[in-house]
């Protein structure tokens, strides 16, 4: 599986905008790969399933994009098995819809716990650019959390089923100190480097205070961008609602969504009638 050996730094030393259990599952998959116990079905190139499907109806002028899975750019192979919402592919689709003069409304039907921050801002801005030309509507009937919500607020409107999970605004960075494990196996890492934070996160190396401060800075920068983006799109959301909490849509704080619909079919039916939602 290509890319896997380099994924330790991506999983443990880069900011993520994702629900913690989903991130933990990625870590388990990576460690299983290192131990040689990754299920064979996931250890084969091409087993990765796309998290993007879409329908374009030129009669009604409505396109529905079904977006599911962990958000990533260029889909690292560790994500084999579960659906992957590759924002690079989503960018290509947005470009096609932008050029389609017969489409006036685009529905982003989201089901995602979030994902990496890499590429997220660029894709959100592409959705925002699309919103300048066409009506854009985000909808979820299951979960639209963290990085998925980052994309959703780029749309003109955000709707949800009453019991869907919304929010988780924020980012975090999870890092592993494996130095004790190395010691228990009889290894001692000898590291020769140039640069105070070079080799940060290298297996077997103890963390320094300078490295921890550096990584916290990355998390702060990504988290600050997330909050600023949400406030720019939805200024009515209170800062107290952007502390990483997940909300049921029916009891979500003011500004998080614009309304509720039981399912995407009813939402699209309203749009087809040309009515206000």
Coordinates of N, CA, C and O in Angstrom, one line a residue, residues 5-148:
X5 N 3.8 4.1 4.9 CA 4.9 4.4 5.8 C 5.1 5.8 6.3 O 5.6 6.1 7.3
X6 N 4.6 6.8 5.5 CA 4.8 8.2 5.8 C 3.6 8.7 6.6 O 3.5 9.9 6.9
X7 N 2.6 7.9 6.9 CA 1.3 8.4 7.4 C 1.4 8.7 8.9 O 0.5 9.3 9.5
X8 N 2.4 8.2 9.6 CA 2.5 8.5 11.0 C 2.5 10.0 11.3 O 1.8 10.4 12.2
X9 N 3.2 10.7 10.5 CA 3.3 12.2 10.7 C 1.9 12.8 10.4 O 1.5 13.8 11.0
X10 N 1.2 12.3 9.4 CA -0.1 12.8 9.0 C -1.1 12.6 10.1 O -1.9 13.5 10.4
X11 N -1.1 11.4 10.6 CA -2.1 11.0 11.6 C -1.8 11.7 13.0 O -2.7 12.2 13.6
X12 N -0.6 11.7 13.4 CA -0.2 12.1 14.7 C 0.4 13.4 14.9 O 0.6 13.9 16.0
X13 N 0.9 14.0 13.8 CA 1.6 15.3 13.9 C 1.0 16.4 13.1 O 1.7 17.4 12.8
X14 N -0.2 16.3 12.6 CA -0.8 17.3 11.8 C -2.2 17.6 12.3 O -2.9 16.7 12.9
X15 N -2.7 18.8 12.2 CA -4.0 19.1 12.8 C -5.1 18.4 12.0 O -5.1 18.3 10.8
X16 N -6.1 18.0 12.7 CA -7.3 17.3 12.2 C -8.6 18.1 12.7 O -8.6 18.6 13.8
X17 N -9.6 18.1 11.8 CA -10.9 18.6 12.2 C -11.9 17.4 12.0 O -12.5 17.2 11.0
X18 N -11.9 16.6 13.1 CA -12.6 15.3 13.0 C -13.1 14.9 14.4 O -12.5 15.3 15.4
X19 N -14.1 14.1 14.4 CA -14.6 13.5 15.7 C -13.5 12.6 16.2 O -13.0 11.8 15.5
X20 N -13.1 12.7 17.5 CA -12.0 11.8 18.0 C -12.2 10.3 17.8 O -11.2 9.7 17.5
X21 N -13.4 9.7 17.9 CA -13.4 8.3 17.7 C -13.0 7.9 16.2 O -12.4 6.9 16.0
X22 N -13.4 8.7 15.3 CA -13.0 8.5 13.9 C -11.5 8.6 13.7 O -10.9 7.7 13.0
X23 N -10.9 9.5 14.3 CA -9.4 9.7 14.3 C -8.8 8.5 15.0 O -7.7 8.0 14.5
X24 N -9.3 8.1 16.1 CA -8.8 6.9 16.8 C -8.8 5.6 15.9 O -7.9 4.8 16.0
X25 N -9.9 5.5 15.2 CA -10.0 4.3 14.3 C -8.9 4.3 13.2 O -8.3 3.3 12.8
X26 N -8.6 5.5 12.7 CA -7.5 5.6 11.7 C -6.2 5.2 12.4 O -5.4 4.5 11.7
X27 N -6.0 5.6 13.6 CA -4.7 5.2 14.3 C -4.7 3.7 14.5 O -3.6 3.1 14.3
X28 N -5.8 3.1 14.8 CA -5.8 1.7 15.0 C -5.5 1.0 13.6 O -4.7 0.0 13.6
X29 N -6.0 1.5 12.5 CA -5.7 0.9 11.2 C -4.2 1.0 10.9 O -3.6 0.1 10.4
X30 N -3.7 2.2 11.2 CA -2.3 2.4 10.9 C -1.4 1.4 11.7 O -0.4 0.8 11.2
X31 N -1.7 1.3 13.0 CA -0.9 0.4 13.9 C -1.1 -1.0 13.5 O -0.1 -1.8 13.5
X32 N -2.3 -1.4 13.0 CA -2.5 -2.7 12.5 C -1.6 -3.0 11.3 O -1.1 -4.1 11.1
X33 N -1.5 -2.0 10.4 CA -0.6 -2.1 9.3 C 0.8 -2.4 9.7 O 1.5 -3.3 9.2
X34 N 1.3 -1.6 10.6 CA 2.7 -1.7 11.1 C 2.9 -3.1 11.7 O 4.0 -3.7 11.6
X35 N 1.9 -3.7 12.4 CA 2.0 -5.0 13.0 C 1.8 -6.1 12.1 O 1.9 -7.3 12.4
X36 N 1.4 -5.8 10.8 CA 1.1 -6.8 9.9 C -0.2 -7.5 10.1 O -0.5 -8.6 9.5
X37 N -1.1 -6.9 10.8 CA -2.4 -7.5 11.1 C -3.6 -6.7 10.5 O -4.8 -7.0 10.8
X38 N -3.3 -5.8 9.5 CA -4.4 -5.2 8.8 C -5.2 -6.2 8.0 O -4.6 -7.0 7.3
X39 N -6.5 -6.2 8.1 CA -7.3 -7.2 7.3 C -6.9 -7.2 5.9 O -6.7 -6.1 5.3
X40 N -6.9 -8.3 5.3 CA -6.4 -8.4 3.9 C -7.3 -7.6 2.9 O -6.8 -7.0 2.0
X41 N -8.6 -7.5 3.3 CA -9.5 -6.7 2.4 C -9.1 -5.3 2.4 O -9.4 -4.6 1.4
X42 N -8.5 -4.8 3.5 CA -8.1 -3.4 3.5 C -6.6 -3.2 3.0 O -6.2 -2.1 2.9
X43 N -5.9 -4.3 2.8 CA -4.5 -4.3 2.5 C -4.3 -4.4 1.0 O -3.2 -4.8 0.6
X44 N -5.3 -4.1 0.2 CA -5.2 -4.3 -1.2 C -5.5 -3.0 -1.9 O -6.5 -2.3 -1.6
X45 N -4.6 -2.6 -2.8 CA -4.8 -1.3 -3.5 C -6.1 -1.4 -4.3 O -6.5 -2.4 -4.9
X46 N -6.9 -0.3 -4.2 CA -8.2 -0.3 -4.9 C -9.4 -0.6 -4.1 O -10.5 -0.6 -4.6
X47 N -9.1 -1.0 -2.8 CA -10.3 -1.3 -2.0 C -10.9 -0.1 -1.4 O -12.0 -0.2 -0.8
X48 N -10.3 1.0 -1.6 CA -10.8 2.3 -1.1 C -12.1 2.6 -1.9 O -12.2 2.6 -3.1
X49 N -13.2 3.0 -1.1 CA -14.4 3.3 -1.8 C -14.6 4.9 -1.8 O -14.3 5.6 -0.9
X50 N -15.1 5.3 -2.9 CA -15.4 6.8 -3.1 C -16.5 7.3 -2.2 O -17.5 6.6 -2.1
X51 N -16.3 8.4 -1.6 CA -17.3 9.0 -0.8 C -18.1 10.1 -1.5 O -18.8 10.9 -0.9
X52 N -18.0 10.1 -2.9 CA -18.7 11.1 -3.7 C -19.6 10.4 -4.7 O -19.2 9.6 -5.5
X53 N -20.9 10.8 -4.7 CA -21.8 10.4 -5.7 C -22.7 11.6 -6.0 O -22.9 12.5 -5.2
X54 N -23.2 11.7 -7.2 CA -24.0 12.8 -7.5 C -25.1 12.6 -8.6 O -24.9 11.6 -9.4
X55 N -26.1 13.3 -8.6 CA -27.2 13.3 -9.6 C -27.4 14.7 -10.1 O -27.5 15.6 -9.3
X56 N -27.5 14.8 -11.4 CA -27.7 16.1 -12.0 C -29.0 16.0 -12.8 O -29.2 15.2 -13.7
X57 N -30.0 16.9 -12.5 CA -31.3 16.9 -13.1 C -31.4 18.2 -13.9 O -31.7 19.3 -13.3
X58 N -31.2 18.2 -15.2 CA -31.3 19.4 -16.0 C -32.7 19.9 -16.2 O -32.9 21.1 -16.6
X59 N -33.7 19.1 -15.9 CA -35.1 19.5 -16.1 C -35.4 20.4 -14.9 O -35.9 21.5 -15.1
X60 N -35.1 20.0 -13.7 CA -35.4 20.8 -12.5 C -34.3 21.9 -12.2 O -34.5 22.9 -11.5
X61 N -33.1 21.6 -12.8 CA -32.0 22.5 -12.6 C -31.3 22.3 -11.2 O -30.6 23.2 -10.7
X62 N -31.5 21.1 -10.6 CA -31.0 20.8 -9.3 C -29.9 19.7 -9.4 O -30.2 18.7 -10.0
X63 N -28.8 19.9 -8.8 CA -27.8 18.8 -8.6 C -27.7 18.5 -7.2 O -27.7 19.3 -6.3
X64 N -27.6 17.1 -6.9 CA -27.5 16.7 -5.5 C -26.2 15.9 -5.4 O -25.9 14.9 -6.1
X65 N -25.3 16.4 -4.5 CA -24.0 15.8 -4.3 C -24.1 15.0 -3.0 O -24.2 15.7 -1.9
X66 N -24.0 13.7 -3.0 CA -23.9 12.9 -1.8 C -22.5 12.7 -1.4 O -21.7 12.1 -2.1
X67 N -22.1 13.3 -0.2 CA -20.7 13.3 0.2 C -20.6 12.6 1.5 O -21.2 13.0 2.5
X68 N -19.8 11.5 1.6 CA -19.8 10.6 2.7 C -18.4 10.2 3.1 O -17.5 10.1 2.2
X69 N -18.1 10.1 4.3 CA -16.8 9.5 4.8 C -15.9 10.5 5.3 O -16.2 11.7 5.5
X70 N -14.7 10.0 5.6 CA -13.6 10.9 6.2 C -13.1 11.8 5.1 O -12.8 11.3 4.0
X71 N -12.9 13.0 5.4 CA -12.5 14.0 4.4 C -11.0 14.1 4.4 O -10.3 14.1 5.4
X72 N -10.4 14.0 3.2 CA -9.0 14.0 3.0 C -8.7 14.6 1.6 O -9.6 14.7 0.8
X73 N -7.5 14.9 1.4 CA -7.1 15.3 0.0 C -6.2 14.3 -0.6 O -5.2 13.9 0.0
X74 N -6.5 13.9 -1.8 CA -5.8 12.8 -2.5 C -5.9 11.5 -1.8 O -5.0 10.6 -2.0
X75 N -6.8 11.3 -0.8 CA -7.2 10.0 -0.2 C -6.0 9.1 0.1 O -5.7 8.2 -0.6
X76 N -5.3 9.4 1.2 CA -4.2 8.5 1.7 C -4.7 7.1 1.8 O -5.8 6.8 2.2
X77 N -3.9 6.1 1.4 CA -4.3 4.7 1.4 C -4.7 4.1 2.7 O -5.3 3.0 2.8
X78 N -4.3 4.7 3.8 CA -4.7 4.2 5.1 C -6.2 4.3 5.3 O -6.8 3.6 6.1
X79 N -6.9 5.1 4.4 CA -8.3 5.2 4.5 C -9.0 4.2 3.6 O -10.2 4.3 3.4
X80 N -8.3 3.1 3.2 CA -8.9 2.1 2.4 C -10.0 1.4 3.3 O -9.9 1.3 4.5
X81 N -11.1 1.0 2.6 CA -12.2 0.4 3.3 C -13.4 1.3 3.5 O -14.3 1.3 2.7
X82 N -13.3 2.2 4.5 CA -14.4 3.2 4.6 C -14.4 4.2 3.5 O -13.4 4.5 2.9
X83 N -15.6 4.8 3.2 CA -15.7 5.8 2.2 C -14.7 7.0 2.5 O -14.5 7.4 3.6
X84 N -14.2 7.6 1.4 CA -13.3 8.7 1.6 C -13.8 9.9 0.7 O -14.1 9.7 -0.5
X85 N -14.0 11.0 1.4 CA -14.5 12.2 0.7 C -13.3 13.0 0.3 O -12.7 13.7 1.0
X86 N -12.8 12.7 -1.0 CA -11.6 13.3 -1.5 C -11.9 14.7 -2.0 O -12.6 14.9 -3.0
X87 N -11.4 15.8 -1.3 CA -11.8 17.1 -1.7 C -11.2 17.5 -3.0 O -11.7 18.4 -3.7
X88 N -10.1 16.9 -3.4 CA -9.5 17.1 -4.7 C -10.5 16.7 -5.8 O -10.7 17.5 -6.8
X89 N -11.2 15.6 -5.7 CA -12.2 15.2 -6.6 C -13.5 16.1 -6.5 O -14.1 16.4 -7.5
X90 N -13.8 16.5 -5.3 CA -14.9 17.4 -5.1 C -14.7 18.7 -5.8 O -15.6 19.3 -6.4
X91 N -13.4 19.2 -5.8 CA -13.1 20.4 -6.5 C -13.4 20.3 -8.0 O -13.9 21.3 -8.6
X92 N -13.0 19.2 -8.5 CA -13.3 19.0 -10.0 C -14.7 19.0 -10.3 O -15.2 19.6 -11.3
X93 N -15.5 18.4 -9.4 CA -17.0 18.3 -9.6 C -17.6 19.7 -9.5 O -18.5 20.1 -10.3
X94 N -17.1 20.5 -8.5 CA -17.6 21.9 -8.3 C -17.4 22.7 -9.6 O -18.2 23.5 -10.0
X95 N -16.2 22.5 -10.2 CA -15.8 23.2 -11.4 C -16.8 22.9 -12.5 O -17.2 23.8 -13.3
X96 N -17.1 21.6 -12.6 CA -18.1 21.2 -13.7 C -19.4 21.8 -13.5 O -20.1 22.3 -14.4
X97 N -19.9 21.8 -12.2 CA -21.2 22.4 -11.9 C -21.2 23.9 -12.1 O -22.2 24.5 -12.5
X98 N -20.1 24.5 -11.9 CA -20.0 26.0 -12.1 C -20.2 26.3 -13.5 O -20.9 27.3 -13.9
X99 N -19.7 25.5 -14.4 CA -19.8 25.7 -15.9 C -21.2 25.2 -16.5 O -21.5 25.5 -17.6
X100 N -22.0 24.5 -15.7 CA -23.2 23.9 -16.2 C -24.3 25.0 -16.1 O -24.9 25.2 -15.0
X101 N -24.7 25.6 -17.2 CA -25.6 26.7 -17.2 C -27.1 26.2 -16.9 O -27.9 27.1 -16.5
X102 N -27.3 24.9 -17.0 CA -28.7 24.4 -16.7 C -28.9 24.1 -15.3 O -30.1 23.9 -14.9
X103 N -27.9 24.2 -14.4 CA -28.1 23.9 -13.0 C -28.1 25.3 -12.3 O -27.2 26.1 -12.4
X104 N -29.1 25.5 -11.4 CA -29.2 26.7 -10.7 C -29.1 26.5 -9.2 O -28.9 27.4 -8.4
X105 N -29.3 25.2 -8.7 CA -29.2 24.9 -7.3 C -28.4 23.6 -7.1 O -28.6 22.6 -7.8
X106 N -27.5 23.7 -6.1 CA -26.7 22.5 -5.8 C -26.9 22.2 -4.3 O -26.7 23.0 -3.4
X107 N -27.2 20.9 -4.0 CA -27.4 20.4 -2.7 C -26.2 19.6 -2.3 O -25.9 18.6 -3.0
X108 N -25.6 19.9 -1.2 CA -24.5 19.2 -0.7 C -25.0 18.3 0.5 O -25.3 18.8 1.6
X109 N -25.2 17.0 0.2 CA -25.8 16.1 1.1 C -24.7 15.4 1.9 O -24.1 14.5 1.4
X110 N -24.4 15.8 3.1 CA -23.2 15.4 3.9 C -23.5 14.4 4.9 O -24.5 14.4 5.7
X111 N -22.6 13.4 5.0 CA -22.5 12.4 6.1 C -21.1 12.2 6.4 O -20.4 11.3 5.8
X112 N -20.5 12.9 7.4 CA -19.1 12.8 7.6 C -18.7 13.3 9.0 O -19.3 14.2 9.5
X113 N -17.8 12.5 9.7 CA -17.3 13.0 11.0 C -16.2 14.0 10.9 O -15.7 14.5 11.9
X114 N -15.8 14.4 9.7 CA -14.7 15.4 9.5 C -13.5 14.7 8.8 O -13.6 13.6 8.3
X115 N -12.4 15.3 9.0 CA -11.1 14.8 8.4 C -10.0 15.7 8.6 O -9.9 16.5 9.5
X116 N -9.1 15.7 7.6 CA -7.9 16.5 7.7 C -8.2 18.0 7.4 O -9.2 18.3 6.7
X117 N -7.3 18.9 7.8 CA -7.5 20.3 7.4 C -6.8 20.6 6.1 O -7.0 21.7 5.5
X118 N -5.9 19.7 5.6 CA -5.2 20.0 4.4 C -6.2 20.0 3.2 O -7.0 19.0 3.0
X119 N -6.3 21.1 2.5 CA -7.2 21.2 1.3 C -8.5 21.7 1.7 O -9.3 22.1 0.8
X120 N -8.9 21.8 3.0 CA -10.2 22.1 3.4 C -10.6 23.5 3.1 O -11.7 23.8 2.5
X121 N -9.7 24.4 3.4 CA -10.0 25.9 3.2 C -10.2 26.1 1.7 O -11.1 26.9 1.3
X122 N -9.4 25.5 0.8 CA -9.5 25.7 -0.6 C -10.8 25.2 -1.2 O -11.5 25.9 -2.0
X123 N -11.2 24.0 -0.7 CA -12.5 23.5 -1.2 C -13.7 24.3 -0.7 O -14.6 24.5 -1.4
X124 N -13.6 24.7 0.5 CA -14.7 25.6 1.1 C -14.8 26.9 0.3 O -15.9 27.3 0.0
X125 N -13.7 27.4 -0.1 CA -13.8 28.7 -0.9 C -14.3 28.4 -2.3 O -15.0 29.2 -2.9
X126 N -14.0 27.2 -2.9 CA -14.6 26.8 -4.2 C -16.1 26.7 -4.0 O -16.9 27.1 -5.0
X127 N -16.6 26.2 -2.9 CA -18.1 26.1 -2.7 C -18.6 27.5 -2.6 O -19.7 27.8 -3.1
X128 N -17.9 28.4 -1.9 CA -18.3 29.8 -1.7 C -18.4 30.5 -3.1 O -19.3 31.2 -3.4
X129 N -17.4 30.2 -3.9 CA -17.4 30.8 -5.3 C -18.6 30.3 -6.1 O -19.3 31.0 -6.8
X130 N -18.9 29.0 -5.9 CA -20.1 28.4 -6.5 C -21.4 29.1 -6.1 O -22.3 29.4 -6.8
X131 N -21.4 29.5 -4.8 CA -22.6 30.2 -4.2 C -22.8 31.5 -4.8 O -23.9 32.1 -4.7
X132 N -21.7 32.1 -5.4 CA -21.9 33.4 -6.0 C -22.7 33.3 -7.3 O -23.3 34.3 -7.8
X133 N -22.7 32.1 -7.9 CA -23.3 31.9 -9.2 C -24.6 31.1 -9.1 O -25.5 31.3 -9.9
X134 N -24.7 30.2 -8.1 CA -25.9 29.3 -7.9 C -26.3 29.2 -6.5 O -25.5 29.5 -5.6
X135 N -27.5 28.8 -6.3 CA -28.0 28.6 -4.9 C -27.3 27.3 -4.4 O -27.3 26.3 -5.0
X136 N -26.7 27.4 -3.2 CA -26.1 26.2 -2.6 C -26.7 25.9 -1.2 O -26.9 26.8 -0.4
X137 N -27.0 24.6 -1.0 CA -27.7 24.2 0.2 C -27.0 23.0 0.8 O -26.8 22.0 0.1
X138 N -26.7 23.0 2.0 CA -26.1 21.9 2.7 C -27.1 21.2 3.5 O -28.0 21.8 4.1
X139 N -27.1 19.8 3.6 CA -28.0 19.0 4.3 C -27.4 17.8 4.9 O -26.5 17.2 4.2
X140 N -27.8 17.4 6.1 CA -27.4 16.1 6.7 C -28.5 15.5 7.4 O -29.4 16.2 8.0
X141 N -28.6 14.2 7.3 CA -29.6 13.4 8.1 C -28.9 12.5 9.1 O -29.5 11.6 9.7
X142 N -27.5 12.6 9.2 CA -26.8 11.7 10.1 C -25.8 12.5 10.9 O -25.9 12.8 12.1
X143 N -24.7 12.9 10.2 CA -23.7 13.7 10.9 C -23.0 14.7 9.9 O -22.7 14.3 8.8
X144 N -22.8 15.9 10.4 CA -22.1 16.9 9.6 C -21.2 17.6 10.6 O -21.6 18.6 11.2
X145 N -20.0 17.0 10.9 CA -19.2 17.4 12.0 C -17.8 17.9 11.6 O -17.3 17.4 10.6
X146 N -17.3 18.8 12.3 CA -15.9 19.3 12.1 C -15.6 19.7 10.7 O -16.2 20.7 10.2
X147 N -14.7 19.1 10.0 CA -14.4 19.5 8.6 C -15.6 19.5 7.7 O -15.7 20.3 6.8
X148 N -16.5 18.6 7.9 CA -17.8 18.5 7.1 C -18.6 19.8 7.4 O -19.2 20.4 6.4

